[in-house]
XYZ file of C-alpha atoms in Angstrom:
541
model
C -33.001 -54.471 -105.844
C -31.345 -51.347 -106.795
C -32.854 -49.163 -104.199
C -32.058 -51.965 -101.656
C -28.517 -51.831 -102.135
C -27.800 -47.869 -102.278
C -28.534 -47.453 -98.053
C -25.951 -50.379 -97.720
C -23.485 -48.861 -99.798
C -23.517 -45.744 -98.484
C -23.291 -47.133 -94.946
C -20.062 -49.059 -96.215
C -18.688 -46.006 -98.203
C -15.702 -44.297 -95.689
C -14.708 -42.296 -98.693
C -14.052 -38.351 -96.609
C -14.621 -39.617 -93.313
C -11.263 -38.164 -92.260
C -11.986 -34.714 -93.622
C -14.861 -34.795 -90.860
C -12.598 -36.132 -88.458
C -10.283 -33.216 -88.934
C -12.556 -30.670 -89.216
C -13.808 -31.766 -85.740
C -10.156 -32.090 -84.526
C -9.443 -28.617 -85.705
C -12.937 -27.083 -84.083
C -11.127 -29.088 -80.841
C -7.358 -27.554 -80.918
C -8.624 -24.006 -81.306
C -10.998 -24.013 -78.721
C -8.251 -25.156 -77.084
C -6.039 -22.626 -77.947
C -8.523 -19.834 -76.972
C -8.420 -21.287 -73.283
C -4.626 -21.526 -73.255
C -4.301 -18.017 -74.342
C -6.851 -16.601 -71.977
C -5.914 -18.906 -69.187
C -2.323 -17.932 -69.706
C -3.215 -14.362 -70.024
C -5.144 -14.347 -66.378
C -2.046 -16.328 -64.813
C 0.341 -14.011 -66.060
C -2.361 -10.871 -64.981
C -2.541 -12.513 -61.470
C 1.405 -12.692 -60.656
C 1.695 -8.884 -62.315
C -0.871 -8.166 -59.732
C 0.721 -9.971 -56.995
C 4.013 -8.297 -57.446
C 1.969 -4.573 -57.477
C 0.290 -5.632 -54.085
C 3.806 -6.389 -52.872
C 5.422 -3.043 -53.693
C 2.153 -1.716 -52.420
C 2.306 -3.115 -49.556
C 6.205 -2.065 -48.990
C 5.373 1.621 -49.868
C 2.486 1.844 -47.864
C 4.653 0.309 -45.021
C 6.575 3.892 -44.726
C 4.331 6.131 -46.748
C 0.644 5.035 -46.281
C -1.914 4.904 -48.699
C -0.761 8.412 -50.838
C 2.869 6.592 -50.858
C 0.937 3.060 -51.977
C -1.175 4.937 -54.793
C 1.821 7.148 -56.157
C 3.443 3.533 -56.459
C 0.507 2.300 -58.695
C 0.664 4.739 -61.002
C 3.973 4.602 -61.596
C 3.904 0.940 -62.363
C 2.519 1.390 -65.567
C -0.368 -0.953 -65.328
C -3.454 0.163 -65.920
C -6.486 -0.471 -64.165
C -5.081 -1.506 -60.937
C -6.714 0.209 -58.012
C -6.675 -0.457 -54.323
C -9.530 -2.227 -52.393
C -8.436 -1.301 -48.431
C -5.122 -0.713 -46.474
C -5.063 -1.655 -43.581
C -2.501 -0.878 -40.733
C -2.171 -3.150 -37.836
C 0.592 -5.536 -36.339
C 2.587 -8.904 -37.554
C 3.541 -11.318 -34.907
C 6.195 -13.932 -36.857
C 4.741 -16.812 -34.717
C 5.363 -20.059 -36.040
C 2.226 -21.778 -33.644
C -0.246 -19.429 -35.125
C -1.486 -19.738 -38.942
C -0.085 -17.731 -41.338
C -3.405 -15.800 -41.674
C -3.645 -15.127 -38.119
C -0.732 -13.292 -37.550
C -1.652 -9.771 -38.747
C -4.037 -8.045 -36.107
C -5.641 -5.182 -37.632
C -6.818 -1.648 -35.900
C -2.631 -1.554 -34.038
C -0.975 2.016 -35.796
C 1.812 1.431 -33.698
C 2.475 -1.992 -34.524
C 4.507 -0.969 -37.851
C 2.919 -3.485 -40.306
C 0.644 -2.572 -42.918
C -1.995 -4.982 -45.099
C -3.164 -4.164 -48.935
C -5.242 -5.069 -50.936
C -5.355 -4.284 -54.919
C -8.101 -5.542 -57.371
C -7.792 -5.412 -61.453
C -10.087 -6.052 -64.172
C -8.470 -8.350 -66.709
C -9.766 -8.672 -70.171
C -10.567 -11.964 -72.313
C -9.824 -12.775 -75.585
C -12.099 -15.567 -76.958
C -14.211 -15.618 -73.262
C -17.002 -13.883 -75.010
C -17.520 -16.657 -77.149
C -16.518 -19.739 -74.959
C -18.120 -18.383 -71.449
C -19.877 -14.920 -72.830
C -17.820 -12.819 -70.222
C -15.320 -10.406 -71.763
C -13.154 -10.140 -68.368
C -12.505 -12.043 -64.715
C -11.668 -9.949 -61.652
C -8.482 -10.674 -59.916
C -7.172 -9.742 -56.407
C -4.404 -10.007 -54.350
C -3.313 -9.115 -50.912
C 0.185 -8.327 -49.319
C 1.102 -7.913 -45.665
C 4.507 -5.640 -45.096
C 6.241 -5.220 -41.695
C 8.837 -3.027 -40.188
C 11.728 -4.188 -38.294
C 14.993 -3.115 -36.608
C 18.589 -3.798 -37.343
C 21.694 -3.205 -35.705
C 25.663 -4.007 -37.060
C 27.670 -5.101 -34.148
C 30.894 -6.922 -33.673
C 32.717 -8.725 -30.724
C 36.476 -8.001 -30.174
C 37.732 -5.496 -33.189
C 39.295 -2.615 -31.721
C 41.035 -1.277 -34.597
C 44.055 -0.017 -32.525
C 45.017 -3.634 -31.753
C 45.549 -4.738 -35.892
C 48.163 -1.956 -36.624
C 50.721 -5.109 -36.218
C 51.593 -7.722 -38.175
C 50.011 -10.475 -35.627
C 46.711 -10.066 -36.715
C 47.501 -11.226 -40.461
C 49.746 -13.943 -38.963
C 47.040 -15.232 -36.896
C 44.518 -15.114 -39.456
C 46.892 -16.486 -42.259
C 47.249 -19.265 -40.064
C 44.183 -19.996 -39.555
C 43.093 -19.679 -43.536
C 46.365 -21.788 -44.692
C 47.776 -19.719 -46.256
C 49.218 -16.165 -46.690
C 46.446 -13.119 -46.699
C 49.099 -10.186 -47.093
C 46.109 -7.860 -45.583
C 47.071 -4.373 -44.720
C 45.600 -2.139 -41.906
C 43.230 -0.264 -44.768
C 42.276 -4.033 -45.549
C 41.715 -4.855 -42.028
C 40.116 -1.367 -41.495
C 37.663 -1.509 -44.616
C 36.780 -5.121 -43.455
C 35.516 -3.780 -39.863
C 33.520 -0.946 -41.363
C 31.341 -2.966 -43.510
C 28.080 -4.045 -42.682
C 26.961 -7.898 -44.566
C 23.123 -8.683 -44.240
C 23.935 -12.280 -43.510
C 20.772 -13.465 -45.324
C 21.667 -11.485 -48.353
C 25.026 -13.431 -48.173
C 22.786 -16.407 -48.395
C 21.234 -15.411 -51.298
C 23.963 -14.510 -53.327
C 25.577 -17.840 -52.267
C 22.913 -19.596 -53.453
C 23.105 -17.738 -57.019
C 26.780 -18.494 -56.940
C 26.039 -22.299 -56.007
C 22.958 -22.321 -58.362
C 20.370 -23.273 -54.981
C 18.187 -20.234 -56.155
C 14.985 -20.911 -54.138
C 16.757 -23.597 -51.557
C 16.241 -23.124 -47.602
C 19.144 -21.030 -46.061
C 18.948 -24.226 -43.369
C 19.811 -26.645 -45.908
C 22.302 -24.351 -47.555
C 24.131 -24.420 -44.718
C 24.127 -27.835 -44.127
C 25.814 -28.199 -47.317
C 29.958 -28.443 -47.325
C 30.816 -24.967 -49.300
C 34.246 -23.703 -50.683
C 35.417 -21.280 -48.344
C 36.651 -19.255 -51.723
C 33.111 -19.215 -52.882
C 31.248 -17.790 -49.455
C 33.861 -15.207 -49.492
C 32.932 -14.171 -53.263
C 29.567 -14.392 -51.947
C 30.399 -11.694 -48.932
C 31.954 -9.521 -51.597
C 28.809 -9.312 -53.893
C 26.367 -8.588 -50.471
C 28.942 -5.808 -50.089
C 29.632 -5.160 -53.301
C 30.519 -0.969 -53.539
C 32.894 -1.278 -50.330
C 36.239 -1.258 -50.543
C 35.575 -4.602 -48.375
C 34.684 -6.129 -51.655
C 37.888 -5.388 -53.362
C 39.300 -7.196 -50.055
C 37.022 -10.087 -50.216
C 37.327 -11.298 -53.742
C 41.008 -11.231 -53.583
C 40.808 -13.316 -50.220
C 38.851 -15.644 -52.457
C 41.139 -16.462 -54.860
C 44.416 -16.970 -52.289
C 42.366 -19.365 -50.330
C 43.314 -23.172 -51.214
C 40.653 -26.147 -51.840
C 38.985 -25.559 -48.373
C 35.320 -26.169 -47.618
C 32.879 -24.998 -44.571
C 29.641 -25.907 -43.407
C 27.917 -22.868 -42.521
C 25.707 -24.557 -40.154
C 28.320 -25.138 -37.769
C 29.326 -21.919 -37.178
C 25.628 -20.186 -37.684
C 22.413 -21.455 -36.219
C 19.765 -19.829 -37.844
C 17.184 -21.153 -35.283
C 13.974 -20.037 -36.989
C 14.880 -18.999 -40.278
C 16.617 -22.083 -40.961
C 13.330 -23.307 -42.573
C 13.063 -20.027 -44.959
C 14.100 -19.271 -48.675
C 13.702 -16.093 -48.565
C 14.701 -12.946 -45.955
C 11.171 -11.415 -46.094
C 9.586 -11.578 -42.945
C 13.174 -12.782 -41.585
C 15.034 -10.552 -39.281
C 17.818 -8.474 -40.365
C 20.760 -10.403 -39.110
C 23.538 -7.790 -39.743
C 27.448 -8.202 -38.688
C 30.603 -6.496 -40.026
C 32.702 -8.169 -42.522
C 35.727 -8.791 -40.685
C 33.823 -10.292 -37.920
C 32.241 -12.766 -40.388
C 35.801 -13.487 -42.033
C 37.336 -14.552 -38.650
C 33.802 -16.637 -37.707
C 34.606 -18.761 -41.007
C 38.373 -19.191 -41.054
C 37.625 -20.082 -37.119
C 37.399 -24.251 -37.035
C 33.928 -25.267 -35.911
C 33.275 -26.323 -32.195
C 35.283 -29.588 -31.324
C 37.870 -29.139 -34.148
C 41.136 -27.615 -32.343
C 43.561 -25.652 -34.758
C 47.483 -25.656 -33.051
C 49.402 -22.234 -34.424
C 53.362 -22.039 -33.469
C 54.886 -19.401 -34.550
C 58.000 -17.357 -33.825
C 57.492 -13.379 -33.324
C 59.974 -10.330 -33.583
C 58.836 -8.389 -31.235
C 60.871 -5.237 -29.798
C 62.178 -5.312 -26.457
C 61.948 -9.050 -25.823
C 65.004 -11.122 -26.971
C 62.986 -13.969 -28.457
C 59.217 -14.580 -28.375
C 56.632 -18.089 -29.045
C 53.635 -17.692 -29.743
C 51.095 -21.112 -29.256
C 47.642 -20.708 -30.065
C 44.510 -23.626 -30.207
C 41.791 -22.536 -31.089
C 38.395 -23.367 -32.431
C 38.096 -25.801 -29.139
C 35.237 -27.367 -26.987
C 32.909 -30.622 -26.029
C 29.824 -29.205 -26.727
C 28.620 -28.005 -30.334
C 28.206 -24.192 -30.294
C 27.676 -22.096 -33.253
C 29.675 -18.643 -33.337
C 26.514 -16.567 -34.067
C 22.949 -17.716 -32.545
C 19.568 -16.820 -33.967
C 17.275 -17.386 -31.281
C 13.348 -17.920 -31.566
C 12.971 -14.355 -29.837
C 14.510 -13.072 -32.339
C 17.857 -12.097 -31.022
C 20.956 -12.241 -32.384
C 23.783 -13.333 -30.371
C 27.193 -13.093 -31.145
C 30.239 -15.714 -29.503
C 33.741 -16.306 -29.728
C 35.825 -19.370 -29.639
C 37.507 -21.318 -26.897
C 41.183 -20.605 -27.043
C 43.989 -21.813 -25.424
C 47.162 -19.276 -25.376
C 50.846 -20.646 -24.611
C 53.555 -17.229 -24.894
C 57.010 -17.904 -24.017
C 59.435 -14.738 -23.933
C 62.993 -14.150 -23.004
C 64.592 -10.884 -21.880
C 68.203 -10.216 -22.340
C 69.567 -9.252 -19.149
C 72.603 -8.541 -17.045
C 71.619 -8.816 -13.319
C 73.351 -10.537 -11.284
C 75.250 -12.702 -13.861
C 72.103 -14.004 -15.551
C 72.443 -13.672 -19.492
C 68.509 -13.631 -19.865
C 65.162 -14.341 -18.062
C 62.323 -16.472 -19.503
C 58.481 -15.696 -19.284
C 56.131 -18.252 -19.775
C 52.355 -17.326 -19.480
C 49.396 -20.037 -20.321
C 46.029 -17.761 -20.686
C 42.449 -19.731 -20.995
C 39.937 -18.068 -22.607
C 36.457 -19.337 -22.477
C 34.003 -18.144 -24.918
C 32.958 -14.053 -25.124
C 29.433 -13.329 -25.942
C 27.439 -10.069 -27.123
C 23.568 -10.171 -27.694
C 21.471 -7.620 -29.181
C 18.972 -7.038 -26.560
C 16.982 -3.924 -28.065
C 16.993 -1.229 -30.824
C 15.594 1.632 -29.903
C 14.700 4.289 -32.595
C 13.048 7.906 -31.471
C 14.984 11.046 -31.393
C 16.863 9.564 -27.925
C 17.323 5.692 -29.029
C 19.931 3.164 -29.334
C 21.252 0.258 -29.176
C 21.775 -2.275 -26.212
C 23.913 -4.791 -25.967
C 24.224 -7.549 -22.981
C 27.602 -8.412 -23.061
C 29.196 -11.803 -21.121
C 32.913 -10.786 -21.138
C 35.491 -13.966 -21.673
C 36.104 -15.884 -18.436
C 38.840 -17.926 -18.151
C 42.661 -17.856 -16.297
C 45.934 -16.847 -16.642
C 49.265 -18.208 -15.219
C 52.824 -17.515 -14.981
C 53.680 -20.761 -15.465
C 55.382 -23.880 -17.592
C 52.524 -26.139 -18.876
C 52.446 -29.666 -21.159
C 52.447 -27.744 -24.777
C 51.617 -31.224 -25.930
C 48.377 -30.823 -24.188
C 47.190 -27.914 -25.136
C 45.316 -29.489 -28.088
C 43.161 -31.747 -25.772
C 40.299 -29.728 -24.688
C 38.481 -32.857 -22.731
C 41.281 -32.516 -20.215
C 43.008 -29.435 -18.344
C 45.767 -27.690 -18.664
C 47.778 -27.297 -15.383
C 50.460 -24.327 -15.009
C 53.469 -25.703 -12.748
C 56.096 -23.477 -11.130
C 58.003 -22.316 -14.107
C 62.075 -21.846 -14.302
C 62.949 -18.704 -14.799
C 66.311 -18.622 -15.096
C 69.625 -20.379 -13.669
C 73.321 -19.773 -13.727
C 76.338 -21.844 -12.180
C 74.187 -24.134 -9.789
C 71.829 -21.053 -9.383
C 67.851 -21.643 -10.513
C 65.472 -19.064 -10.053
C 61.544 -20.118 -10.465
C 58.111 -18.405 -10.293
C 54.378 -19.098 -10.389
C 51.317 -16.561 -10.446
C 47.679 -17.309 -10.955
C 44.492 -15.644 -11.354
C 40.913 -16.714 -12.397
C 38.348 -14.449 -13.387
C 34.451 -15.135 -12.852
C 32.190 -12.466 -14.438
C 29.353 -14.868 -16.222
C 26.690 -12.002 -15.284
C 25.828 -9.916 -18.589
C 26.491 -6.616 -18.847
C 24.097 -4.336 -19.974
C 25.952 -1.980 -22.796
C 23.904 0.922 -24.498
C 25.291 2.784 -27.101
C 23.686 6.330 -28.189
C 23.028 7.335 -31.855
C 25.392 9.768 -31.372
C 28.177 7.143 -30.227
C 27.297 4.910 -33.359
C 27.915 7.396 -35.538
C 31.174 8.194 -33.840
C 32.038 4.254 -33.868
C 32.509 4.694 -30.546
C 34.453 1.144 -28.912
C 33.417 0.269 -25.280
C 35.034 -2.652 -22.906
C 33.219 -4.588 -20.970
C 35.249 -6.027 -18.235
C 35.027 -8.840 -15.078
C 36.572 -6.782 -11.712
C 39.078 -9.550 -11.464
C 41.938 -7.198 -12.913
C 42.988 -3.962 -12.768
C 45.769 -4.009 -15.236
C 46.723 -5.850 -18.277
C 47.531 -10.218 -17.886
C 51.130 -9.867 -17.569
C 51.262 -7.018 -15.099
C 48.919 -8.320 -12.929
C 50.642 -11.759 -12.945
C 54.125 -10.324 -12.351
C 52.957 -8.275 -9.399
C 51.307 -12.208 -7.594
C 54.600 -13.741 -8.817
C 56.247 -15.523 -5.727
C 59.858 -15.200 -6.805
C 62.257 -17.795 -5.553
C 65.907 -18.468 -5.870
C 67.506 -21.597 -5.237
C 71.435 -22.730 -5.095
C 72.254 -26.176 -5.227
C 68.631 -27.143 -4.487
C 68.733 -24.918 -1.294
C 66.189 -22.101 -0.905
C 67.528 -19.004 -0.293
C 65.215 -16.555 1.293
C 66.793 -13.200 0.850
C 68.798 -13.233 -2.293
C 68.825 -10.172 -4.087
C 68.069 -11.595 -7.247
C 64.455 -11.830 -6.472
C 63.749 -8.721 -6.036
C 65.648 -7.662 -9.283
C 64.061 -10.379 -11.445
C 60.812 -9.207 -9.911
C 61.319 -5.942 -11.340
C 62.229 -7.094 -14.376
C 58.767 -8.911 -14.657
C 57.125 -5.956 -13.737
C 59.119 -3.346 -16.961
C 58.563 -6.424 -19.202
C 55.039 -7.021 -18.699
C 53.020 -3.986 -20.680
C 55.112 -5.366 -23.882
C 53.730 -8.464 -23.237
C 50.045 -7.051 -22.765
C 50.601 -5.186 -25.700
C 51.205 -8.485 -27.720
C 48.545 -10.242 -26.028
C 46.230 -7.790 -26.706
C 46.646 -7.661 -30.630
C 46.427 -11.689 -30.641
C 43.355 -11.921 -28.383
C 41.455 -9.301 -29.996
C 42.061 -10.603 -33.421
C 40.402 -13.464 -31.866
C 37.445 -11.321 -30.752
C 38.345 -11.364 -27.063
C 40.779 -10.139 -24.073
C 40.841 -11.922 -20.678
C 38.304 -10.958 -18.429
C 37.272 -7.959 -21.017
C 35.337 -7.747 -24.528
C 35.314 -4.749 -26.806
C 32.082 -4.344 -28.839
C 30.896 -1.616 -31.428
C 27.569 -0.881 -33.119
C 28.404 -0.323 -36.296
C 24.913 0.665 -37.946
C 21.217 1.100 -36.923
C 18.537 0.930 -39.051
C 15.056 1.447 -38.138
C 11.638 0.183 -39.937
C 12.622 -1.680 -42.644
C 10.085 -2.898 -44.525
C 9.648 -6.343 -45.386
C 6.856 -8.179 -46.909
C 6.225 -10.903 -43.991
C 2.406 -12.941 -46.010
């Protein structure tokens, strides 16, 4: 009976069953542990090694393989060696798969493929797997690309005044107290407009978030203008920049409405983008402009010397149709705009002729939007850089116009015989037009030699010879009336007349420093290269 009932009671004894069970569960966790370490280990290997074939791939881009290999063994990781380099070209073509896009066996085509294999050693493989190392490789592809800096409409002569920082002030809300060396600094600094993205996105905390949504998004204007100071951080257009950021009030912008980024709107990061580069006070006067539809009314009241007393009405930021102020288009290009303005100036000149204690001049100037497109970079000993340029088209009149409609942009503006003056029962009136055409591009090419120099050029429409004013006073039909009777020959209108035509280059000169702080004249646009930079490399897959 007694040897019957041991077998039973050992099967019911449970006494140290849960030192098995942990000695089983502790077998478990470090085998586990072994593959976490080595597993982590090999991931950790494989982005080191990704980031080498990267830099690789970069260096090799302007040095070739000697340039790639010098690169390697400066890293500091060991066992890395190159499988093949291949040089070939990249077309960015979003129909064709990523892996298609690099054709080997092109030397010309500037882009440059690597590939870079490592050894990397196991610690507890041996014993799990009996290996004591995987192989890991990794490719990079790195292109070269062109860049130019170019700007619509700042011809530094024209913001010596104090218009300029009125005009901008106004459109900002608020004082900007910026000197010539401000304005100056501003124009000579070049802002990658992708790097501005990504430091906005730090400065937002969207690291990793596509530029196209990032510029959906509603942004203080005081933060994108801290953001343009760190992508130029080093100028003296930072300095400028940061303390533009904190005079600006609680004003946001969507990006997206003043920038289309047309194919890069879907990236997160510039490599393989183009390098979209613009000067820094074209930029600032693209974001304090209102977007397309939104009309911004300026009055102001201007000292200016030689006239008696001077109004300045400006709308801008006009227009039905939705059009971004700088264009990336699926070629590639960059293309550059201005905004719709509408221009109301109404001066008086103190005067003595005749009796008359002063003459007024109205003028009503239309300016449709300016455009500048970079059309090619060119970099041998002999290149450059070629603009097509669409100077402003628009009209100009000597002549009284509805102020109150100068806001409505769905309906015209029509200039009416204007009063020029009157005295006892005596009314003198005037009226000039002109329209200009010139919606051909111009083709604009500006040598390395002229970039360096920061050479300015105009493009202009053949509609005028001289400036707005003087070509309006010289069409101005001068008539005098008394008592509502025309008279034909009264020698007023030839002296009025004259006085139109002395008057008029102070008026162009004013006109001039307000349209080209818009980034336009009449009829004319001055453009600049600022920079060219050729084969930049740029990892692109």
């Amino acid at each position: 009976m007694i040897g019957h009932r041991c077998p039973d009671r050992l099967m019911r004894d449970s006494r140290g069953g849960i030192s098995v069970l942990l000695a089983g569960s502790i077998f478990m966790l470090a085998g586990a542990s072994t593959v976490a370490v080595d597993l982590g280990s090999i991931y950790l290997a494989r982005r080191q090694l990704q980031g080498i074939a990267d830099a690789a791939a970069l260096a090799a881009a302007s040095g070739g393989r000697t340039a790639a290999e010098q690169l390697i063994a400066r890293s500091g990781i060991g066992g890395v060696t190159i499988a093949s380099v291949e040089a070939g070209s990249y077309a960015a073509n979003p129909a064709v798969p990523v892996a298609s896009r690099f054709r080997a066996g092109d030397p010309e085509g500037g882009a440059t493929r690597i590939a870079v294999q490592r050894r990397v050693s196991l610690f507890f493989g041996r014993l799990l797997v009996g290996r004591d190392g995987v192989d890991l490789a990794a490719r990079a592809t790195a292109a070269k690309s062109d860049a130019a800096a170019f700007s619509i409409g700042t011809g530094l002569a024209s913001l010596s005044g104090g218009v300029p920082n009125m005009l901008l002030s106004s459109l900002a809300g608020t004082e900007l107290n910026l000197s010539v060396m401000d304005y100056n600094g501003l124009a000579s600094a070049n802002l990658d407009l992708l790097h501005v993205a990504d430091a906005l996105r730090l400065r937002l905390g969207r690291d990793g978030e596509a530029y196209g949504a990032l510029f959906d998004r509603d942004i203080p204007l005081s933060t994108l203008l801290a953001a343009m100071a760190d992508a130029s951080a080093g100028s003296p257009a930072a300095t400028t920049l940061l303390a533009l950021a904190g005079r600006i009030p609680g004003r946001t912008v969507r990006m997206s409405d003043i920038i289309d980024l047309g194919p890069a709107r879907n990236a997160a990061d510039p490599a393989g983008q183009p390098n979209i580069l613009l000067d820094a006070f074209s930029m600032l006067r693209m974001v304090l402009t209102p977007a397309s539809g939104v009309s911004v009314p300026i009055d102001l009241r201007l000292t200016v010397p030689g006239l008696s007393s001077t109004r300045l009405m400006l709308v801008t930021g006009g227009g039905q149709s939705r059009s971004p102020l700088m264009t990336l288009t699926s070629s590639r290009e960059v293309v550059v705009r201005t905004a719709q303005t509408r221009l109301y100036l109404e001066s008086t000149v103190a005067t003595a002729l005749g009796g008359l204690a002063s003459v007024r001049i109205p003028l009503y100037v239309e300016l449709a939007a300016a455009e500048a497109r970079l059309s090619d970079i060119g970099c041998g000993p002999d290149g450059g850089v070629t603009l097509a340029v669409t100077p402003s088209i628009g009209s100009a009149a000597l002549g009284d116009v509805d102020v109150a409609a100068l806001t409505n942009f769905s309906m015209p503006v029509t200039p009416r015989t204007a009063l020029l003056a009157q005295t006892l029962g005596t009314q003198i009136t005037g009226f000039a037009q002109v329209s200009l055409g010139g919606t051909q591009a111009q083709s604009v090419r500006f040598s390395a030699a002229e970039i360096d120099a920061q050479q300015v050029k105009t493009v202009s429409t053949t509609d005028l010879t001289q400036g707005i004013a003087a070509s309006l006073a010289q069409r101005t039909q001068v008539q005098v009336s008394v008592l509502g009777i025309t008279v034909g020959n009264s020698p007023l209108s030839p002296l009025v007349g004259a006085l139109l035509g002395t008057t008029a280059p102070v008026i162009d000169s004013l006109l001039n420093s307000v349209t080209a702080t818009l980034g336009v004249r009449l009829g004319s646009a001055d453009v600049r290269v600022h920079q060219r930079r050729c084969g930049i490399p740029a990892i692109v897959a």
